[in-house]
Amino acid sequence: MKRILYILMASLFLFSSCDNEQDPIFEDSPETRLNKVLNEYKTTLTKDDGYWIAYYSGSAIFMKFNEDNTVEFQSTFNDGADDRTITYRVSSSQVPELVFESHSVFQAIYEENLTTGEYEFLFDKVADDRIDFISKTDRGANKTKLTFYKGTADDIVKAKELTDKIDVLSVFKEVVIVGNTTYKIEIALNPGGKAQVNTLVDGRIKTEFYSYDVTASGMIFQPALVLGDGVEAAEFVFDEAANTFQSTDETSVTIKVVEEPVLPLSPYAFGSKDALNNFIESGKSSRAYLNFFNAYKAQLNEDYGLTISRYYLNAISSPTEVPYIFIQTNFGNFWFEFTYEVKEDGKVYFTSTGVNNAGANAPIFEPLIQLLFNTNGHFIENSGGLSGYTNGTFSLINADDPAYKINFIDL
């Protein structure tokens, strides 16, 4: 019995010895393996020319990642005002991350839209020509996503040129699906990369919202547009001659630029309340108007030192007073009287009375005044409530040039 016990113990010892001599699963420590991954990710960012382009929050962002941990930005956001060279790091808290260490276009987008902006990203999938990221700070399953595409220096030039072209297009756009006879669809491309899709079917309008970005050749929707009976389209190429965006997917979807509303506009009782230009929710106005107004204000300040803070449509709700545009500036307040009529076509028409208090200064306000006192009136659209307030908002869309949509707060 003892002999059997000794043999068993010897066998166990031999097996134990063999187990102890097995090769480890990983030759390197966890820290060494992590550093190797981080170095590989940084090499992917900086190899070749280090050029990458991202389409994010309605803007194209071109980046050049350098070995010295600097990154150079060019973008279509805010006319490039936030483009600069800053430092970045590829590091890890729990998983590999890309962090832009000082203020850049990503921080600027975040400051403009705290709900969807982000400037700290976790690596998700990495390939030589594409890197997918997810937000580091978003909670829940629906996290902000960002994709870098391997790019060229020409990409951002083309994206800027196309952005300028899209900005001056009519705000009215019809969606056409080959073979569709059931649905009437329109799309509004709003500033900040927000698209509103309205579908009319059986006399009712269904509204959905999507994110879009302007690319070097057209637009990309993320996620893909789902139209009509489930037709999907994500990427579009702009045809300048035809004034259309054509889907590159297998489905034949065309976005046509048109000069009048495709569907009935949400009604608003213009003249029921006075109004103030909406300086709180700038995204409710069109890019063409915002570009005009910001450039106009900058020119006034440069030429005359004059700053416009706000302007109002006053006394439009009064049965006895003469309505007037009231412009607040650092040199005092200026007013211009007018009359208006909402006609059977649903548009409002403004007419100047020629009476104002601007005197010799009147010509410097002419560009803004003429935007309202046009020939063919303005379409009127209810644009819902003012975020954080009880006021409503509405838009006037210039029928002479429907690229210009001005949003107002009712008072």
Coordinates of C-alpha atoms in Angstrom, one line a residue:
M1 CA 0.0 0.0 0.0
K2 CA 2.8 2.4 0.9
R3 CA 4.5 1.6 -2.4
I4 CA 1.3 2.6 -4.3
L5 CA 1.0 5.8 -2.4
Y6 CA 4.7 6.7 -3.1
I7 CA 4.1 6.1 -6.9
L8 CA 1.0 8.3 -6.8
M9 CA 2.8 11.1 -5.0
A10 CA 5.7 10.9 -7.5
S11 CA 3.2 11.1 -10.4
L12 CA 1.5 14.1 -9.0
F13 CA 4.9 15.8 -8.5
L14 CA 5.8 15.1 -12.1
F15 CA 2.6 16.5 -13.5
S16 CA 3.0 19.6 -11.2
S17 CA 6.5 20.1 -12.5
C18 CA 5.3 19.9 -16.1
D19 CA 2.6 22.5 -15.4
N20 CA 5.1 24.9 -13.9
E21 CA 7.2 24.7 -17.0
Q22 CA 4.5 25.7 -19.4
D23 CA 5.1 28.8 -21.5
P24 CA 3.1 31.9 -20.3
I25 CA 0.2 33.1 -22.5
F26 CA 1.8 36.5 -22.9
E27 CA 5.5 37.1 -23.0
D28 CA 5.2 40.8 -22.2
S29 CA 3.6 42.5 -19.2
P30 CA 0.2 44.2 -19.6
E31 CA 1.8 47.6 -19.4
T32 CA 4.3 46.7 -22.2
R33 CA 1.5 45.3 -24.4
L34 CA -0.6 48.5 -23.9
N35 CA 2.3 50.7 -24.8
K36 CA 2.8 48.7 -27.9
V37 CA -0.8 49.3 -28.9
L38 CA -0.6 53.0 -28.2
N39 CA 2.6 53.3 -30.3
E40 CA 0.9 51.4 -33.2
Y41 CA -2.1 53.8 -33.0
K42 CA 0.1 56.8 -33.1
T43 CA 2.1 55.4 -36.0
T44 CA -1.2 54.9 -37.9
L45 CA -2.1 58.6 -37.3
T46 CA 1.3 60.0 -38.3
K47 CA 2.5 57.6 -41.0
D48 CA 2.9 58.8 -44.6
D49 CA 1.8 62.5 -44.5
G50 CA -0.3 62.3 -41.4
Y51 CA -3.4 63.6 -43.3
W52 CA -6.9 62.7 -42.0
I53 CA -10.3 64.2 -42.6
A54 CA -13.4 63.9 -40.5
Y55 CA -17.0 65.0 -41.1
Y56 CA -18.5 66.1 -37.8
S57 CA -21.4 68.2 -36.7
G58 CA -22.0 69.5 -40.2
S59 CA -18.4 70.5 -40.7
A60 CA -15.4 69.0 -42.5
I61 CA -12.3 68.9 -40.3
F62 CA -8.9 68.3 -41.9
M63 CA -6.0 67.3 -39.6
K64 CA -2.3 66.7 -40.0
F65 CA -0.9 64.6 -37.1
N66 CA 2.9 65.1 -36.5
E67 CA 5.4 62.9 -34.7
D68 CA 6.1 65.7 -32.1
N69 CA 2.5 65.3 -30.8
T70 CA 1.2 68.3 -32.6
V71 CA -1.8 68.4 -34.9
E72 CA -2.7 71.0 -37.5
F73 CA -6.3 71.8 -38.2
Q74 CA -8.2 73.2 -41.2
S75 CA -12.0 73.1 -41.1
T76 CA -15.2 74.6 -42.5
F77 CA -16.5 75.2 -39.0
N78 CA -17.0 78.9 -38.1
D79 CA -15.1 80.0 -41.2
G80 CA -11.9 78.4 -39.8
A81 CA -11.8 80.8 -36.8
D82 CA -10.9 77.9 -34.5
D83 CA -8.3 76.3 -36.7
R84 CA -4.9 76.2 -35.1
T85 CA -2.0 73.9 -34.3
I86 CA -2.3 72.2 -30.9
T87 CA -0.9 69.2 -29.0
Y88 CA -2.6 65.8 -28.8
R89 CA -1.9 62.6 -27.0
V90 CA -2.6 58.9 -27.6
S91 CA -2.9 57.5 -24.1
S92 CA -5.0 55.3 -22.0
S93 CA -7.2 55.6 -18.9
Q94 CA -8.9 52.3 -19.2
V95 CA -8.8 51.9 -23.0
P96 CA -6.7 53.7 -25.7
E97 CA -7.9 57.3 -26.3
L98 CA -7.2 60.3 -28.4
V99 CA -7.2 63.6 -26.5
F100 CA -6.8 67.1 -28.0
E101 CA -5.0 68.9 -25.2
S102 CA -5.9 72.5 -25.9
H103 CA -8.7 74.5 -27.5
S104 CA -9.4 73.4 -31.1
V105 CA -12.3 73.1 -33.5
F106 CA -13.6 70.0 -31.6
Q107 CA -13.8 72.0 -28.4
A108 CA -15.5 74.9 -30.2
I109 CA -18.1 72.5 -31.6
Y110 CA -18.6 71.1 -28.1
E111 CA -19.1 74.6 -26.6
E112 CA -21.7 75.4 -29.3
N113 CA -23.6 72.1 -28.7
L114 CA -23.0 70.5 -25.4
T115 CA -25.4 67.7 -26.1
T116 CA -23.6 66.2 -29.1
G117 CA -20.1 67.8 -29.2
E118 CA -17.0 65.9 -27.9
Y119 CA -13.3 66.4 -27.9
E120 CA -12.1 63.2 -26.1
F121 CA -12.5 60.0 -28.1
L122 CA -11.8 56.3 -27.5
F123 CA -10.3 54.2 -30.3
D124 CA -12.9 51.7 -31.5
K125 CA -11.6 50.3 -34.8
V126 CA -8.3 51.1 -36.4
A127 CA -7.3 50.5 -40.0
D128 CA -4.7 52.1 -42.4
D129 CA -7.3 54.2 -44.2
R130 CA -10.0 54.6 -41.5
I131 CA -10.2 55.0 -37.7
D132 CA -13.5 54.8 -35.8
F133 CA -13.9 56.5 -32.5
I134 CA -16.6 56.7 -29.8
S135 CA -17.1 59.4 -27.2
K136 CA -15.2 59.0 -23.9
T137 CA -17.7 61.0 -21.8
D138 CA -21.1 60.2 -23.2
R139 CA -23.2 58.0 -21.0
G140 CA -25.6 55.3 -22.2
A141 CA -25.6 53.2 -25.3
N142 CA -26.1 56.1 -27.8
K143 CA -22.6 57.6 -27.8
T144 CA -21.2 60.2 -30.1
K145 CA -19.3 58.6 -32.9
L146 CA -16.5 60.0 -35.1
T147 CA -14.6 58.6 -38.1
F148 CA -11.3 59.7 -39.5
Y149 CA -10.7 59.0 -43.2
K150 CA -7.3 59.0 -44.8
G151 CA -7.3 62.3 -46.7
T152 CA -5.4 64.6 -48.9
A153 CA -4.8 68.3 -48.6
D154 CA -7.2 68.9 -51.5
D155 CA -10.1 67.4 -49.6
I156 CA -10.6 70.3 -47.3
V157 CA -10.3 72.8 -50.2
K158 CA -13.1 71.0 -52.0
A159 CA -15.2 70.7 -48.9
K160 CA -14.9 74.5 -48.2
E161 CA -15.9 75.2 -51.8
L162 CA -18.9 72.9 -51.7
T163 CA -20.0 74.3 -48.3
D164 CA -20.0 77.8 -49.8
K165 CA -22.1 76.6 -52.7
I166 CA -24.6 74.8 -50.5
D167 CA -24.9 77.8 -48.2
V168 CA -26.4 79.9 -51.0
L169 CA -28.9 77.3 -52.2
S170 CA -32.7 77.6 -51.5
V171 CA -33.7 76.2 -48.1
F172 CA -36.5 74.3 -49.9
K173 CA -35.4 70.8 -51.1
E174 CA -37.5 68.0 -52.4
V175 CA -36.6 64.3 -52.0
V176 CA -37.4 62.1 -55.0
I177 CA -37.3 58.3 -55.0
V178 CA -37.4 56.5 -58.3
G179 CA -40.7 54.6 -58.5
N180 CA -42.3 56.3 -55.5
T181 CA -45.8 57.5 -56.0
T182 CA -47.0 57.4 -52.4
Y183 CA -44.9 59.8 -50.5
K184 CA -44.1 63.5 -50.9
I185 CA -40.9 64.3 -49.0
E186 CA -38.9 67.4 -48.2
I187 CA -35.6 68.0 -46.4
A188 CA -34.3 71.0 -44.6
L189 CA -30.5 71.2 -44.1
N190 CA -30.1 73.3 -41.0
P191 CA -26.9 74.8 -39.7
G192 CA -24.9 72.6 -37.3
G193 CA -25.4 69.5 -39.3
K194 CA -29.0 68.9 -38.4
A195 CA -31.4 67.8 -41.2
Q196 CA -35.2 67.8 -40.8
V197 CA -37.1 65.3 -43.1
N198 CA -40.9 65.8 -43.5
T199 CA -42.9 63.1 -45.2
L200 CA -46.5 63.6 -46.4
V201 CA -48.6 60.5 -46.6
D202 CA -52.4 60.1 -46.3
G203 CA -52.7 63.8 -45.6
R204 CA -50.4 63.7 -42.5
I205 CA -46.8 65.0 -42.1
K206 CA -44.3 62.9 -40.3
T207 CA -41.1 64.7 -39.1
E208 CA -37.8 63.0 -38.4
F209 CA -34.3 64.4 -37.7
Y210 CA -30.9 63.2 -38.9
S211 CA -27.3 64.4 -38.7
Y212 CA -25.5 65.3 -41.9
D213 CA -22.0 66.5 -42.9
V214 CA -20.7 68.2 -46.0
T215 CA -17.9 66.3 -47.7
A216 CA -15.5 67.1 -50.5
S217 CA -18.1 65.9 -53.1
G218 CA -21.5 66.1 -51.5
M219 CA -23.1 65.0 -48.2
I220 CA -23.1 62.0 -45.9
F221 CA -26.0 61.2 -43.4
Q222 CA -25.2 59.3 -40.2
P223 CA -27.2 57.2 -39.7
A224 CA -28.5 56.7 -43.2
L225 CA -31.8 58.4 -44.3
V226 CA -34.7 56.0 -44.1
L227 CA -37.3 57.2 -46.6
G228 CA -40.8 56.1 -47.8
D229 CA -41.1 52.4 -47.5
G230 CA -37.7 51.8 -45.9
V231 CA -35.5 53.1 -48.7
E232 CA -32.1 53.9 -47.3
A233 CA -29.5 56.5 -48.6
A234 CA -26.4 57.7 -46.8
E235 CA -24.0 59.3 -49.2
F236 CA -24.9 61.9 -51.9
V237 CA -22.8 63.6 -54.6
F238 CA -23.6 67.2 -55.6
D239 CA -24.4 67.9 -59.3
E240 CA -24.0 71.7 -59.6
A241 CA -25.3 71.9 -63.1
A242 CA -28.6 70.1 -62.2
N243 CA -28.7 71.6 -58.6
T244 CA -29.3 68.2 -57.2
F245 CA -27.7 65.7 -54.7
Q246 CA -27.7 62.2 -56.1
S247 CA -27.3 59.1 -53.8
T248 CA -24.3 56.9 -54.4
D249 CA -26.1 53.9 -52.8
E250 CA -27.9 51.3 -54.8
T251 CA -31.2 53.1 -54.3
S252 CA -32.0 56.0 -56.7
V253 CA -32.7 58.9 -54.3
T254 CA -32.3 62.5 -55.5
I255 CA -32.5 65.7 -53.4
K256 CA -33.7 68.5 -55.7
V257 CA -33.2 72.2 -54.8
V258 CA -36.5 74.0 -55.4
E259 CA -37.6 77.6 -55.0
E260 CA -40.9 77.1 -53.1
P261 CA -42.1 74.9 -50.2
V262 CA -42.7 71.3 -51.1
L263 CA -45.1 70.8 -48.2
P264 CA -47.4 73.2 -46.4
L265 CA -45.3 75.2 -43.9
S266 CA -46.3 75.0 -40.2
P267 CA -48.7 78.0 -39.8
Y268 CA -47.8 81.1 -37.7
A269 CA -50.1 84.1 -37.1
F270 CA -47.7 86.9 -38.2
G271 CA -48.6 90.2 -36.6
S272 CA -50.1 88.7 -33.5
K273 CA -47.0 89.6 -31.5
D274 CA -43.9 91.8 -32.0
A275 CA -40.7 90.1 -32.8
L276 CA -36.9 90.1 -32.0
N277 CA -34.2 88.5 -34.3
N278 CA -33.4 85.1 -32.7
F279 CA -29.9 85.6 -31.3
I280 CA -30.3 82.6 -28.9
E281 CA -30.9 79.8 -31.4
S282 CA -28.9 80.9 -34.4
G283 CA -29.3 77.4 -36.0
K284 CA -33.0 78.2 -36.8
S285 CA -31.8 80.7 -39.4
S286 CA -30.2 79.7 -42.6
R287 CA -26.4 79.7 -43.2
A288 CA -26.9 82.2 -46.0
Y289 CA -28.5 84.7 -43.7
L290 CA -26.0 84.0 -40.8
N291 CA -23.1 84.5 -43.2
F292 CA -24.5 87.7 -44.5
F293 CA -25.5 89.1 -41.1
N294 CA -22.1 88.3 -39.4
A295 CA -20.1 89.7 -42.3
Y296 CA -22.4 92.8 -42.4
K297 CA -21.9 93.4 -38.7
A298 CA -18.1 92.9 -38.9
Q299 CA -18.0 95.4 -41.8
L300 CA -20.0 98.0 -39.9
N301 CA -17.7 97.7 -37.0
E302 CA -14.6 98.0 -39.1
D303 CA -15.8 100.9 -41.1
Y304 CA -17.6 102.9 -38.5
G305 CA -17.0 101.3 -35.1
L306 CA -20.7 100.6 -35.0
T307 CA -22.0 97.4 -33.4
I308 CA -25.5 96.0 -33.9
S309 CA -26.6 94.1 -30.9
R310 CA -30.2 93.2 -31.8
Y311 CA -33.1 94.3 -34.0
Y312 CA -36.8 94.1 -33.6
L313 CA -40.0 94.2 -35.6
N314 CA -42.0 96.5 -33.3
A315 CA -45.6 97.5 -33.3
I316 CA -46.6 94.8 -35.8
S317 CA -49.2 93.7 -33.4
S318 CA -50.6 97.2 -32.7
P319 CA -53.9 98.3 -34.4
T320 CA -53.0 102.0 -34.1
E321 CA -49.2 102.4 -34.3
V322 CA -47.0 102.3 -37.4
P323 CA -44.8 99.3 -37.4
Y324 CA -41.0 99.9 -37.4
I325 CA -37.7 98.1 -37.5
F326 CA -35.9 98.9 -34.3
I327 CA -32.1 98.5 -34.4
Q328 CA -30.0 98.6 -31.2
T329 CA -26.4 99.8 -31.6
N330 CA -23.6 101.2 -29.5
F331 CA -24.3 104.5 -31.1
G332 CA -27.9 104.6 -30.1
N333 CA -31.1 103.2 -31.5
F334 CA -32.3 103.6 -35.1
W335 CA -35.8 102.9 -36.4
F336 CA -37.3 102.6 -39.9
E337 CA -41.1 102.6 -40.4
F338 CA -42.9 100.2 -42.7
T339 CA -46.3 98.8 -43.5
Y340 CA -47.0 95.1 -44.1
E341 CA -49.7 92.8 -45.5
V342 CA -50.2 89.1 -45.3
K343 CA -51.8 88.2 -48.6
E344 CA -53.8 85.2 -49.8
D345 CA -50.7 83.4 -51.0
G346 CA -49.7 83.1 -47.3
K347 CA -46.7 85.4 -47.6
V348 CA -46.1 88.7 -45.8
Y349 CA -45.1 91.7 -47.8
F350 CA -43.2 94.7 -46.3
T351 CA -43.2 98.3 -47.7
S352 CA -41.0 101.1 -46.4
T353 CA -42.7 104.4 -45.6
G354 CA -39.4 106.2 -46.0
V355 CA -39.7 107.6 -42.5
N356 CA -36.8 106.9 -40.1
N357 CA -34.5 108.6 -37.6
A358 CA -31.2 107.6 -39.1
G359 CA -30.7 110.7 -41.2
A360 CA -27.4 110.6 -43.0
N361 CA -26.6 107.2 -41.4
A362 CA -29.6 105.6 -43.2
P363 CA -27.5 104.1 -46.1
I364 CA -25.3 102.0 -43.8
F365 CA -28.5 100.1 -42.7
E366 CA -29.7 99.6 -46.2
P367 CA -28.4 96.0 -46.7
L368 CA -30.3 94.8 -43.7
I369 CA -33.4 96.8 -44.5
Q370 CA -33.6 95.6 -48.1
L371 CA -33.4 92.0 -46.9
L372 CA -36.8 92.6 -45.4
F373 CA -38.3 95.1 -47.9
N374 CA -38.0 92.8 -50.9
T375 CA -40.3 92.4 -53.9
N376 CA -42.0 89.0 -53.6
G377 CA -42.5 88.9 -49.9
H378 CA -41.6 86.2 -47.3
F379 CA -42.9 82.8 -46.6
I380 CA -43.9 82.4 -42.9
E381 CA -43.1 79.3 -40.9
N382 CA -43.8 78.4 -37.3
S383 CA -40.5 77.1 -35.9
G384 CA -41.7 76.0 -32.4
G385 CA -40.8 77.2 -29.0
L386 CA -37.6 79.0 -27.8
S387 CA -35.5 76.6 -25.9
G388 CA -35.6 77.3 -22.2
Y389 CA -38.2 80.0 -22.5
T390 CA -42.0 80.3 -23.0
N391 CA -41.7 82.4 -26.2
G392 CA -42.5 81.0 -29.6
T393 CA -40.3 81.4 -32.7
F394 CA -41.0 81.8 -36.4
S395 CA -39.1 82.2 -39.7
L396 CA -39.4 84.6 -42.6
I397 CA -38.0 83.0 -45.8
N398 CA -37.2 85.5 -48.5
A399 CA -39.2 84.6 -51.7
D400 CA -36.8 86.7 -53.8
D401 CA -33.9 84.5 -52.7
P402 CA -35.1 81.5 -50.5
A403 CA -31.6 80.9 -49.3
Y404 CA -32.3 83.6 -46.7
K405 CA -34.3 82.4 -43.8
I406 CA -34.4 84.7 -40.8
N407 CA -35.7 83.4 -37.5
F408 CA -37.4 85.6 -34.9
I409 CA -38.6 85.3 -31.3
D410 CA -42.1 86.5 -30.6
L411 CA -42.5 88.9 -27.7

